[in-house]
């Protein structure tokens, strides 16, 4: 990264990482923010502020990241470039131990934030000088009563404030020596789906968000002299739910002027990452998901938080069984979440009031020894089909029920959902055994963050064909393939006289 500041405007040239190869074993889906009108039509309220990275480095190293920006995309854009340069331009190699990698990750986040603040030094200095000029002479004077010179100063101050404000939360996944490391700052989410010893795949949420309802974070803030109960009740710190973030100079350097933070003995909102790993990926079949806060919030707004992890995994698994491109898989899942969110809003059901808007959404999927569907093959030639039992309850339901998703998955392992727990990636990775290719995903209620709601309108999974089948009262989609000819031919070949009217077909 080469960066410089000139004429009060932050500029940087993205040339350090331009030649790094992109990883082809992942896909990214995105959707911009949206605010719905009374008629259900959506409009974008600001430019997309999310960012992501997906690079393949030397020595079997892979780096992925999702960035959730706010008050502009400057910090997210800068961090995605600078963090890549700090990690993939010779700093990491196969000889590093787990402790080495964790130390390098922590140092990289520190360097990125310090580098960003260096780029806005000139703008901050100009802002301070102009403020000193303006305030003594024009305090509490309406804008239209200011002199032309003072009005120009005010306009310039607004420009400078836009240039230096904003921040980002970050979730980064690093694979080195076939080990997985996760570094998280803020409220994005990381899920790892891997095989367990009993033939099912566990869905592990790696770490907890650094938010105002995270007990560990509240204790950290209380140790600095802050009122943790007050912070929890407020639900936000300077307009954001995150207690750790990159950038945001106002919170980092002027926290003593923010009421809820004014009693802090030292900087309360930090950019220090929480790091998990390294977890061996040897023998693991499954996928890794990195999600921006906007994506998971949209799904939780529509369906409640109790089974959000299971639902997103079910969507990914269903798309992986049908799509031939990881990019298409990721985009299809994001589009599904967007449709679900919109449909709940226009339905007028219980959770409609939570779905009047959603923020930018980003999903990054990295497969782990997991084959995509082959559209050129029939099921008997090695292709895959995906009969789905759709999670569903009627619109009057106020409690989410356990659901089952049946999928035809790769034969080397079954990709199913077991638990939804926080993981430190320290436990061993089970080796997949010899299993049937049929998978069952059991959704279990493992979170109690808020009251549950209807599990949806049955539109979680896209149906084949031009006409989508509707779930019946049991929540299942009727069969859409006619096997009559198959049963007739089978009966003829076996000479038992049975036909379509006989006992071989479904009764």
Short mmCIF file of C-alpha atoms in Angstrom, two decimals:
data_model
loop_
_atom_site.label_atom_id
_atom_site.label_comp_id
_atom_site.label_asym_id
_atom_site.label_seq_id
_atom_site.Cartn_x
_atom_site.Cartn_y
_atom_site.Cartn_z
CA UNK A 1 0.00 0.00 0.00
CA UNK A 2 1.26 3.45 -0.91
CA UNK A 3 -0.73 6.22 0.69
CA UNK A 4 -0.40 9.96 1.06
CA UNK A 5 -2.49 12.94 2.06
CA UNK A 6 -2.71 16.04 -0.05
CA UNK A 7 -4.91 19.14 -0.21
CA UNK A 8 -6.70 17.89 2.88
CA UNK A 9 -8.02 14.86 1.07
CA UNK A 10 -7.09 11.28 1.83
CA UNK A 11 -5.69 9.49 -1.18
CA UNK A 12 -4.03 6.13 -1.49
CA UNK A 13 -2.77 4.09 -4.37
CA UNK A 14 -3.59 0.39 -4.32
CA UNK A 15 -0.47 -1.13 -5.80
CA UNK A 16 1.13 -3.35 -3.18
CA UNK A 17 -1.27 -6.24 -3.51
CA UNK A 18 -2.50 -5.86 -7.08
CA UNK A 19 -0.36 -8.76 -8.33
CA UNK A 20 -1.38 -11.27 -5.65
CA UNK A 21 -3.45 -14.11 -7.15
CA UNK A 22 -7.06 -14.43 -6.11
CA UNK A 23 -8.11 -17.67 -4.47
CA UNK A 24 -10.33 -19.74 -6.76
CA UNK A 25 -11.64 -21.98 -3.97
CA UNK A 26 -14.05 -19.39 -2.61
CA UNK A 27 -16.99 -17.31 -3.73
CA UNK A 28 -18.41 -13.96 -2.58
CA UNK A 29 -21.98 -12.69 -2.68
CA UNK A 30 -23.05 -9.13 -1.90
CA UNK A 31 -26.15 -6.94 -1.68
CA UNK A 32 -26.39 -3.21 -0.93
CA UNK A 33 -28.32 -1.69 1.93
CA UNK A 34 -32.05 -1.12 1.47
CA UNK A 35 -34.86 0.87 3.07
CA UNK A 36 -38.43 -0.21 2.28
CA UNK A 37 -41.25 2.19 1.61
CA UNK A 38 -44.88 1.59 2.60
CA UNK A 39 -45.44 -0.06 -0.79
CA UNK A 40 -42.64 -2.57 -0.15
CA UNK A 41 -40.30 -1.04 -2.72
CA UNK A 42 -36.72 -0.65 -1.56
CA UNK A 43 -34.22 2.14 -2.07
CA UNK A 44 -30.50 2.25 -1.29
CA UNK A 45 -29.75 4.84 1.40
CA UNK A 46 -25.95 5.08 0.98
CA UNK A 47 -23.14 3.56 -1.12
CA UNK A 48 -22.09 0.03 -0.21
CA UNK A 49 -19.62 0.19 2.69
CA UNK A 50 -18.69 -3.51 2.96
CA UNK A 51 -15.44 -4.94 1.65
CA UNK A 52 -13.72 -8.31 1.32
CA UNK A 53 -10.44 -9.96 0.37
CA UNK A 54 -9.57 -13.44 -0.91
CA UNK A 55 -5.96 -14.01 -1.84
CA UNK A 56 -3.61 -16.93 -2.30
CA UNK A 57 -0.12 -16.26 -1.03
CA UNK A 58 3.10 -18.22 -1.18
CA UNK A 59 3.93 -21.34 0.81
CA UNK A 60 0.35 -22.70 0.82
CA UNK A 61 -1.05 -19.60 2.50
CA UNK A 62 -4.60 -18.32 1.94
CA UNK A 63 -6.16 -15.14 3.33
CA UNK A 64 -9.85 -14.22 3.43
CA UNK A 65 -11.64 -11.31 5.04
CA UNK A 66 -14.99 -9.55 5.32
CA UNK A 67 -15.11 -5.87 6.31
CA UNK A 68 -18.23 -4.09 7.54
CA UNK A 69 -17.68 -0.36 7.09
CA UNK A 70 -19.78 2.43 8.53
CA UNK A 71 -19.92 6.20 7.94
CA UNK A 72 -18.22 5.54 4.62
CA UNK A 73 -16.08 2.82 3.07
CA UNK A 74 -12.68 4.46 3.56
CA UNK A 75 -11.55 2.37 6.53
CA UNK A 76 -12.85 -0.89 5.03
CA UNK A 77 -11.09 -0.21 1.72
CA UNK A 78 -7.84 0.83 3.37
CA UNK A 79 -7.83 -2.12 5.79
CA UNK A 80 -8.51 -4.70 3.09
CA UNK A 81 -5.45 -3.53 1.14
CA UNK A 82 -3.11 -2.78 4.03
CA UNK A 83 -3.95 -5.94 6.00
CA UNK A 84 -3.22 -8.05 2.93
CA UNK A 85 0.14 -6.35 2.49
CA UNK A 86 0.98 -6.83 6.18
CA UNK A 87 0.28 -10.57 6.04
CA UNK A 88 1.09 -11.87 2.56
CA UNK A 89 4.19 -9.98 1.44
CA UNK A 90 6.75 -12.22 3.11
CA UNK A 91 5.66 -12.04 6.74
CA UNK A 92 4.17 -15.56 6.96
CA UNK A 93 5.84 -18.84 6.05
CA UNK A 94 5.39 -22.55 6.69
CA UNK A 95 7.99 -22.53 9.45
CA UNK A 96 5.89 -20.39 11.77
CA UNK A 97 4.34 -21.91 14.88
CA UNK A 98 0.80 -21.24 16.07
CA UNK A 99 2.11 -18.63 18.51
CA UNK A 100 4.07 -16.97 15.71
CA UNK A 101 0.98 -16.73 13.52
CA UNK A 102 -1.16 -15.32 16.33
CA UNK A 103 1.51 -12.72 17.09
CA UNK A 104 1.81 -11.71 13.44
CA UNK A 105 -1.97 -11.38 13.10
CA UNK A 106 -2.20 -9.18 16.20
CA UNK A 107 0.67 -6.98 15.02
CA UNK A 108 -0.90 -6.65 11.56
CA UNK A 109 -4.12 -5.22 12.96
CA UNK A 110 -2.14 -2.75 15.08
CA UNK A 111 -0.08 -1.63 12.08
CA UNK A 112 -3.18 -1.25 9.89
CA UNK A 113 -4.92 1.05 12.36
CA UNK A 114 -1.82 3.16 13.01
CA UNK A 115 -1.20 3.43 9.26
CA UNK A 116 -4.76 4.55 8.67
CA UNK A 117 -4.56 7.26 11.31
CA UNK A 118 -1.29 8.46 9.76
CA UNK A 119 -3.11 9.00 6.46
CA UNK A 120 -5.60 11.37 8.08
CA UNK A 121 -3.11 13.33 10.19
CA UNK A 122 -3.05 16.30 7.81
CA UNK A 123 -6.82 16.38 7.55
CA UNK A 124 -7.18 16.25 11.34
CA UNK A 125 -4.65 19.07 11.75
CA UNK A 126 -6.48 21.22 9.22
CA UNK A 127 -9.77 20.43 10.93
CA UNK A 128 -8.39 21.52 14.30
CA UNK A 129 -7.00 24.79 12.89
CA UNK A 130 -10.25 25.69 11.15
CA UNK A 131 -12.26 24.85 14.26
CA UNK A 132 -10.05 27.12 16.36
CA UNK A 133 -10.57 29.92 13.84
CA UNK A 134 -14.32 29.50 13.63
CA UNK A 135 -15.53 28.79 17.15
CA UNK A 136 -14.27 31.86 19.08
CA UNK A 137 -15.91 34.26 16.62
CA UNK A 138 -19.02 32.41 15.51
CA UNK A 139 -20.13 30.16 18.36
CA UNK A 140 -23.91 29.57 18.31
CA UNK A 141 -24.36 31.73 15.20
CA UNK A 142 -26.76 30.28 12.57
CA UNK A 143 -25.10 29.35 9.29
CA UNK A 144 -27.00 31.90 7.20
CA UNK A 145 -25.82 34.70 9.50
CA UNK A 146 -22.16 33.81 9.14
CA UNK A 147 -19.84 35.86 6.98
CA UNK A 148 -19.00 34.40 3.53
CA UNK A 149 -15.55 33.49 4.80
CA UNK A 150 -16.96 31.69 7.83
CA UNK A 151 -19.46 29.85 5.68
CA UNK A 152 -16.61 28.56 3.52
CA UNK A 153 -14.81 27.41 6.65
CA UNK A 154 -17.93 25.59 7.84
CA UNK A 155 -18.32 23.84 4.49
CA UNK A 156 -14.67 22.83 4.54
CA UNK A 157 -15.05 21.46 8.07
CA UNK A 158 -17.93 19.28 6.89
CA UNK A 159 -15.79 17.95 4.05
CA UNK A 160 -12.94 17.16 6.42
CA UNK A 161 -15.27 15.43 8.87
CA UNK A 162 -16.50 13.14 6.11
CA UNK A 163 -12.93 12.36 5.07
CA UNK A 164 -11.70 11.33 8.51
CA UNK A 165 -14.79 9.77 10.06
CA UNK A 166 -15.95 6.19 9.89
CA UNK A 167 -14.61 2.81 10.84
CA UNK A 168 -14.96 -0.89 10.11
CA UNK A 169 -15.35 -4.24 11.80
CA UNK A 170 -13.27 -7.13 10.43
CA UNK A 171 -13.37 -10.91 10.31
CA UNK A 172 -10.28 -12.56 8.81
CA UNK A 173 -9.56 -16.23 8.10
CA UNK A 174 -6.00 -17.40 7.45
CA UNK A 175 -5.07 -20.89 6.25
CA UNK A 176 -1.38 -21.78 6.67
CA UNK A 177 0.15 -25.26 6.82
CA UNK A 178 -3.40 -26.57 6.35
CA UNK A 179 -4.36 -24.95 9.66
CA UNK A 180 -7.14 -22.42 10.14
CA UNK A 181 -6.73 -19.19 12.12
CA UNK A 182 -9.53 -16.66 12.72
CA UNK A 183 -8.93 -13.03 13.72
CA UNK A 184 -12.02 -11.02 14.59
CA UNK A 185 -12.62 -7.39 15.50
CA UNK A 186 -16.25 -6.40 15.99
CA UNK A 187 -19.58 -7.93 15.01
CA UNK A 188 -19.08 -9.94 11.83
CA UNK A 189 -19.57 -13.71 12.07
CA UNK A 190 -17.53 -16.80 11.13
CA UNK A 191 -19.02 -20.30 10.86
CA UNK A 192 -17.07 -23.51 10.27
CA UNK A 193 -18.94 -26.62 9.07
CA UNK A 194 -16.90 -29.78 9.53
CA UNK A 195 -17.46 -33.51 9.91
CA UNK A 196 -17.81 -34.98 13.38
CA UNK A 197 -16.93 -38.47 14.54
CA UNK A 198 -20.56 -39.66 14.36
CA UNK A 199 -20.87 -38.82 10.67
CA UNK A 200 -22.55 -35.45 11.01
CA UNK A 201 -21.09 -32.02 10.40
CA UNK A 202 -21.02 -29.61 13.29
CA UNK A 203 -21.79 -25.97 12.66
CA UNK A 204 -19.40 -24.02 14.87
CA UNK A 205 -19.64 -20.29 15.40
CA UNK A 206 -16.05 -19.24 15.98
CA UNK A 207 -15.94 -16.66 18.71
CA UNK A 208 -18.60 -14.23 19.85
CA UNK A 209 -19.22 -10.74 18.47
CA UNK A 210 -17.57 -7.86 20.30
CA UNK A 211 -20.83 -6.16 21.16
CA UNK A 212 -22.60 -4.52 24.08
CA UNK A 213 -24.17 -7.82 25.17
CA UNK A 214 -20.91 -9.82 25.21
CA UNK A 215 -20.14 -10.53 28.88
CA UNK A 216 -16.38 -10.72 28.30
CA UNK A 217 -16.40 -7.34 26.60
CA UNK A 218 -18.55 -5.80 29.33
CA UNK A 219 -16.07 -7.05 31.92
CA UNK A 220 -13.19 -5.58 29.93
CA UNK A 221 -14.93 -2.21 29.82
CA UNK A 222 -15.86 -2.39 33.51
CA UNK A 223 -12.18 -2.94 34.36
CA UNK A 224 -11.50 0.43 32.70
CA UNK A 225 -13.94 2.14 35.06
CA UNK A 226 -17.04 2.15 32.87
CA UNK A 227 -20.62 1.29 33.89
CA UNK A 228 -21.17 -2.00 32.05
CA UNK A 229 -24.88 -2.12 32.94
CA UNK A 230 -25.36 1.28 31.36
CA UNK A 231 -23.50 0.22 28.23
CA UNK A 232 -25.59 -2.93 27.94
CA UNK A 233 -28.78 -0.91 28.31
CA UNK A 234 -27.67 1.62 25.70
CA UNK A 235 -26.96 -1.20 23.23
CA UNK A 236 -24.52 0.98 21.30
CA UNK A 237 -21.24 2.81 21.73
CA UNK A 238 -21.12 6.05 19.76
CA UNK A 239 -23.76 4.83 17.31
CA UNK A 240 -22.39 1.31 16.76
CA UNK A 241 -23.08 -2.00 18.48
CA UNK A 242 -19.41 -3.01 18.32
CA UNK A 243 -17.01 -2.58 21.24
CA UNK A 244 -13.96 -3.23 19.03
CA UNK A 245 -13.41 -1.65 15.63
CA UNK A 246 -10.81 -0.29 13.22
CA UNK A 247 -10.58 3.46 12.69
CA UNK A 248 -13.25 5.77 14.15
CA UNK A 249 -10.89 8.48 15.40
CA UNK A 250 -13.67 10.26 17.31
CA UNK A 251 -14.18 7.27 19.59
CA UNK A 252 -10.50 6.39 19.82
CA UNK A 253 -9.10 9.87 20.60
CA UNK A 254 -12.07 11.77 22.00
CA UNK A 255 -13.70 9.06 24.11
CA UNK A 256 -13.57 11.31 27.21
CA UNK A 257 -16.05 13.60 25.44
CA UNK A 258 -18.54 10.72 24.90
CA UNK A 259 -20.85 10.45 27.87
CA UNK A 260 -20.99 6.67 28.20
CA UNK A 261 -17.18 6.40 27.80
CA UNK A 262 -16.03 9.52 29.66
CA UNK A 263 -15.03 7.66 32.85
CA UNK A 264 -12.64 5.27 31.08
CA UNK A 265 -9.06 5.13 32.42
CA UNK A 266 -7.71 4.31 28.95
CA UNK A 267 -8.94 3.83 25.39
CA UNK A 268 -12.08 1.64 25.72
CA UNK A 269 -12.82 0.85 22.06
CA UNK A 270 -9.86 -0.99 20.60
CA UNK A 271 -8.74 -2.67 17.38
CA UNK A 272 -7.07 -5.66 19.05
CA UNK A 273 -8.34 -8.86 17.38
CA UNK A 274 -9.58 -11.95 19.15
CA UNK A 275 -7.68 -14.84 17.58
CA UNK A 276 -8.66 -18.50 17.39
CA UNK A 277 -6.54 -21.32 15.99
CA UNK A 278 -4.66 -22.98 14.57
CA UNK A 279 -7.11 -25.74 13.84
CA UNK A 280 -5.91 -28.57 11.62
CA UNK A 281 -7.97 -28.96 8.44
CA UNK A 282 -6.47 -32.35 7.63
CA UNK A 283 -9.28 -34.66 6.51
CA UNK A 284 -11.97 -32.00 6.95
CA UNK A 285 -14.81 -31.85 4.44
CA UNK A 286 -17.15 -28.89 4.66
CA UNK A 287 -17.03 -25.15 4.23
CA UNK A 288 -16.09 -21.92 5.97
CA UNK A 289 -18.43 -18.91 6.02
CA UNK A 290 -17.47 -15.29 6.69
CA UNK A 291 -20.46 -12.96 6.98
CA UNK A 292 -20.79 -9.23 7.47
CA UNK A 293 -23.00 -8.03 10.29
CA UNK A 294 -25.60 -6.81 7.78
CA UNK A 295 -26.24 -10.31 6.42
CA UNK A 296 -26.72 -12.03 9.74
CA UNK A 297 -28.79 -9.12 11.11
CA UNK A 298 -31.13 -9.30 8.11
CA UNK A 299 -31.75 -13.01 8.65
CA UNK A 300 -32.19 -12.61 12.40
CA UNK A 301 -34.57 -9.69 11.89
CA UNK A 302 -36.73 -11.85 9.64
CA UNK A 303 -36.70 -15.12 11.59
CA UNK A 304 -35.25 -14.38 15.02
CA UNK A 305 -31.72 -15.26 16.18
CA UNK A 306 -32.41 -18.76 17.53
CA UNK A 307 -31.59 -20.74 14.37
CA UNK A 308 -29.87 -18.18 12.15
CA UNK A 309 -26.64 -20.20 11.92
CA UNK A 310 -28.53 -23.36 10.99
CA UNK A 311 -30.59 -21.54 8.39
CA UNK A 312 -27.64 -19.95 6.64
CA UNK A 313 -25.79 -23.28 6.58
CA UNK A 314 -28.88 -24.99 5.16
CA UNK A 315 -29.06 -22.39 2.39
CA UNK A 316 -25.39 -22.82 1.54
CA UNK A 317 -25.65 -26.61 1.53
CA UNK A 318 -28.70 -26.52 -0.74
CA UNK A 319 -26.96 -24.21 -3.21
CA UNK A 320 -23.74 -26.23 -3.18
CA UNK A 321 -25.78 -29.25 -4.22
CA UNK A 322 -27.12 -27.40 -7.27
CA UNK A 323 -24.65 -24.73 -8.41
CA UNK A 324 -21.46 -25.24 -10.40
CA UNK A 325 -19.83 -21.98 -9.30
CA UNK A 326 -18.95 -20.85 -5.78
CA UNK A 327 -19.62 -17.28 -6.84
CA UNK A 328 -23.15 -18.32 -7.83
CA UNK A 329 -23.58 -20.19 -4.54
CA UNK A 330 -22.63 -17.17 -2.43
CA UNK A 331 -24.72 -14.73 -4.45
CA UNK A 332 -27.75 -17.02 -4.41
CA UNK A 333 -27.61 -17.30 -0.62
CA UNK A 334 -27.35 -13.53 -0.20
CA UNK A 335 -30.27 -13.08 -2.60
CA UNK A 336 -32.33 -15.56 -0.58
CA UNK A 337 -31.70 -13.71 2.66
CA UNK A 338 -32.62 -10.46 0.94
CA UNK A 339 -35.90 -11.96 -0.35
CA UNK A 340 -36.74 -13.44 3.05
CA UNK A 341 -36.18 -10.11 4.74
CA UNK A 342 -38.34 -8.30 2.20
CA UNK A 343 -41.09 -10.92 2.29
CA UNK A 344 -41.38 -10.70 6.06
CA UNK A 345 -41.67 -6.91 5.83
CA UNK A 346 -44.49 -6.97 3.28
CA UNK A 347 -46.26 -9.85 5.05
CA UNK A 348 -47.19 -7.71 8.03
CA UNK A 349 -46.46 -10.63 10.34
CA UNK A 350 -45.07 -10.35 13.85
CA UNK A 351 -41.49 -9.60 12.84
CA UNK A 352 -42.35 -7.17 10.04
CA UNK A 353 -41.55 -4.21 12.28
CA UNK A 354 -37.94 -5.45 12.56
CA UNK A 355 -37.53 -5.60 8.77
CA UNK A 356 -38.09 -2.05 7.56
CA UNK A 357 -34.46 -1.85 6.41
CA UNK A 358 -31.24 -3.83 6.18
CA UNK A 359 -27.59 -2.88 5.88
CA UNK A 360 -25.03 -3.99 3.26
CA UNK A 361 -24.62 -7.77 3.13
CA UNK A 362 -21.52 -9.80 2.26
CA UNK A 363 -21.00 -13.57 2.36
CA UNK A 364 -17.69 -15.31 1.62
CA UNK A 365 -17.70 -19.10 1.21
CA UNK A 366 -14.50 -21.16 1.23
CA UNK A 367 -14.99 -24.86 0.57
CA UNK A 368 -12.85 -27.49 2.31
CA UNK A 369 -12.46 -30.59 0.13
CA UNK A 370 -16.08 -30.11 -0.90
CA UNK A 371 -17.05 -30.74 -4.56
CA UNK A 372 -19.54 -28.58 -6.38
CA UNK A 373 -22.45 -29.98 -8.35
CA UNK A 374 -21.65 -31.08 -11.91
CA UNK A 375 -24.47 -29.76 -14.05
CA UNK A 376 -23.35 -31.89 -17.02
CA UNK A 377 -23.94 -35.16 -15.18
CA UNK A 378 -27.13 -36.96 -14.27
CA UNK A 379 -27.42 -38.39 -10.73
CA UNK A 380 -26.54 -41.88 -12.00
CA UNK A 381 -23.39 -40.47 -13.67
CA UNK A 382 -22.16 -38.84 -10.52
CA UNK A 383 -24.27 -35.69 -10.49
CA UNK A 384 -26.21 -34.71 -7.41
CA UNK A 385 -29.82 -33.90 -6.61
CA UNK A 386 -31.14 -31.99 -3.65
CA UNK A 387 -34.57 -33.01 -2.32
CA UNK A 388 -35.31 -30.46 0.38
CA UNK A 389 -37.67 -30.53 3.32
CA UNK A 390 -38.24 -26.83 3.81
CA UNK A 391 -38.31 -25.22 7.26
CA UNK A 392 -41.80 -23.83 7.53
CA UNK A 393 -44.49 -22.78 9.93
CA UNK A 394 -47.72 -20.93 9.30
CA UNK A 395 -47.87 -17.18 9.65
CA UNK A 396 -49.63 -17.33 13.00
CA UNK A 397 -46.90 -19.33 14.69
CA UNK A 398 -44.97 -17.55 17.43
CA UNK A 399 -42.41 -20.24 18.18
CA UNK A 400 -39.76 -21.65 15.90
CA UNK A 401 -39.87 -25.40 15.51
CA UNK A 402 -37.06 -27.85 14.86
CA UNK A 403 -36.70 -28.60 11.14
CA UNK A 404 -34.98 -31.24 9.07
CA UNK A 405 -33.15 -30.69 5.81
CA UNK A 406 -32.48 -33.78 3.72
CA UNK A 407 -29.74 -33.44 1.15
CA UNK A 408 -27.82 -35.74 -1.16
CA UNK A 409 -24.24 -34.81 -0.30
CA UNK A 410 -20.75 -35.97 -1.37
CA UNK A 411 -20.10 -39.56 -0.43
CA UNK A 412 -16.85 -38.86 1.41
CA UNK A 413 -18.71 -37.15 4.24
CA UNK A 414 -22.11 -35.93 5.25
CA UNK A 415 -22.48 -32.21 5.67
CA UNK A 416 -25.00 -31.73 8.41
CA UNK A 417 -25.62 -29.48 11.32
CA UNK A 418 -25.04 -30.61 14.85
CA UNK A 419 -24.52 -27.71 17.21
CA UNK A 420 -24.36 -23.95 17.18
CA UNK A 421 -21.67 -23.15 19.70
CA UNK A 422 -18.81 -20.75 20.11
CA UNK A 423 -15.52 -22.43 19.28
CA UNK A 424 -11.94 -21.53 20.03
CA UNK A 425 -10.72 -23.87 17.30
CA UNK A 426 -8.58 -25.68 19.83
CA UNK A 427 -10.35 -29.01 19.78
CA UNK A 428 -9.19 -31.76 17.44
CA UNK A 429 -10.78 -32.23 14.05
CA UNK A 430 -12.52 -35.59 13.66
CA UNK A 431 -11.69 -37.65 10.64
CA UNK A 432 -14.71 -38.40 8.43
CA UNK A 433 -15.58 -42.06 8.34
CA UNK A 434 -17.27 -44.17 5.75
CA UNK A 435 -20.78 -42.77 5.54
CA UNK A 436 -23.91 -42.78 3.51
CA UNK A 437 -24.19 -39.85 1.10
CA UNK A 438 -27.51 -38.80 2.62
CA UNK A 439 -27.29 -35.94 5.07
CA UNK A 440 -29.75 -34.65 7.61
CA UNK A 441 -29.52 -31.20 9.11
CA UNK A 442 -31.12 -30.94 12.53
CA UNK A 443 -31.84 -27.39 13.62
CA UNK A 444 -31.69 -26.99 17.37
CA UNK A 445 -32.58 -24.03 19.51
CA UNK A 446 -29.27 -23.14 21.15
CA UNK A 447 -29.48 -19.38 21.48
CA UNK A 448 -31.67 -17.30 23.78
CA UNK A 449 -30.86 -13.81 22.65
CA UNK A 450 -34.46 -12.76 22.00
CA UNK A 451 -37.95 -14.13 21.67
CA UNK A 452 -38.41 -16.50 18.74
CA UNK A 453 -40.82 -16.11 15.89
CA UNK A 454 -42.19 -17.78 12.83
CA UNK A 455 -39.48 -19.68 11.00
CA UNK A 456 -40.54 -18.21 7.71
CA UNK A 457 -42.81 -18.43 4.75
CA UNK A 458 -41.40 -21.58 3.21
CA UNK A 459 -39.28 -19.74 0.67
CA UNK A 460 -35.87 -20.60 2.13
CA UNK A 461 -34.95 -22.86 -0.75
CA UNK A 462 -35.38 -22.19 -4.43
CA UNK A 463 -37.48 -24.80 -6.21
CA UNK A 464 -36.59 -26.19 -9.60
CA UNK A 465 -38.68 -25.41 -12.59
CA UNK A 466 -40.55 -22.25 -13.44
CA UNK A 467 -43.29 -22.84 -10.90
CA UNK A 468 -42.21 -23.10 -7.25
CA UNK A 469 -44.03 -25.76 -5.27
CA UNK A 470 -45.67 -24.67 -2.03
CA UNK A 471 -45.19 -26.51 1.28
CA UNK A 472 -48.15 -28.48 2.58
CA UNK A 473 -49.44 -28.33 6.14
CA UNK A 474 -46.54 -30.50 7.34
CA UNK A 475 -43.97 -28.10 5.86
CA UNK A 476 -42.86 -30.49 3.07
CA UNK A 477 -42.71 -29.77 -0.63
CA UNK A 478 -44.60 -32.28 -2.84
CA UNK A 479 -42.45 -34.45 -5.14
CA UNK A 480 -41.80 -32.83 -8.48
CA UNK A 481 -40.37 -35.82 -10.42
CA UNK A 482 -42.70 -38.39 -12.03
CA UNK A 483 -41.26 -41.93 -11.72
CA UNK A 484 -44.23 -43.66 -13.37
CA UNK A 485 -42.27 -44.63 -16.47
CA UNK A 486 -39.44 -45.98 -14.34
CA UNK A 487 -41.78 -48.24 -12.35
CA UNK A 488 -43.51 -49.46 -15.53
CA UNK A 489 -40.20 -50.40 -17.16
CA UNK A 490 -38.87 -52.00 -13.98
CA UNK A 491 -41.96 -54.16 -13.73
CA UNK A 492 -41.66 -55.23 -17.37
CA UNK A 493 -37.98 -56.16 -17.01
CA UNK A 494 -38.65 -58.27 -13.95
CA UNK A 495 -41.60 -60.01 -15.52
CA UNK A 496 -43.76 -59.72 -12.44
CA UNK A 497 -46.63 -58.09 -14.28
CA UNK A 498 -46.53 -55.03 -12.08
CA UNK A 499 -46.98 -51.68 -13.69
CA UNK A 500 -47.77 -48.19 -12.69
CA UNK A 501 -50.88 -49.53 -11.01
CA UNK A 502 -48.92 -52.19 -9.13
CA UNK A 503 -47.15 -52.11 -5.83
CA UNK A 504 -43.76 -50.70 -6.87
CA UNK A 505 -44.67 -47.04 -7.12
CA UNK A 506 -45.46 -44.80 -4.22
CA UNK A 507 -48.79 -45.58 -2.66
#
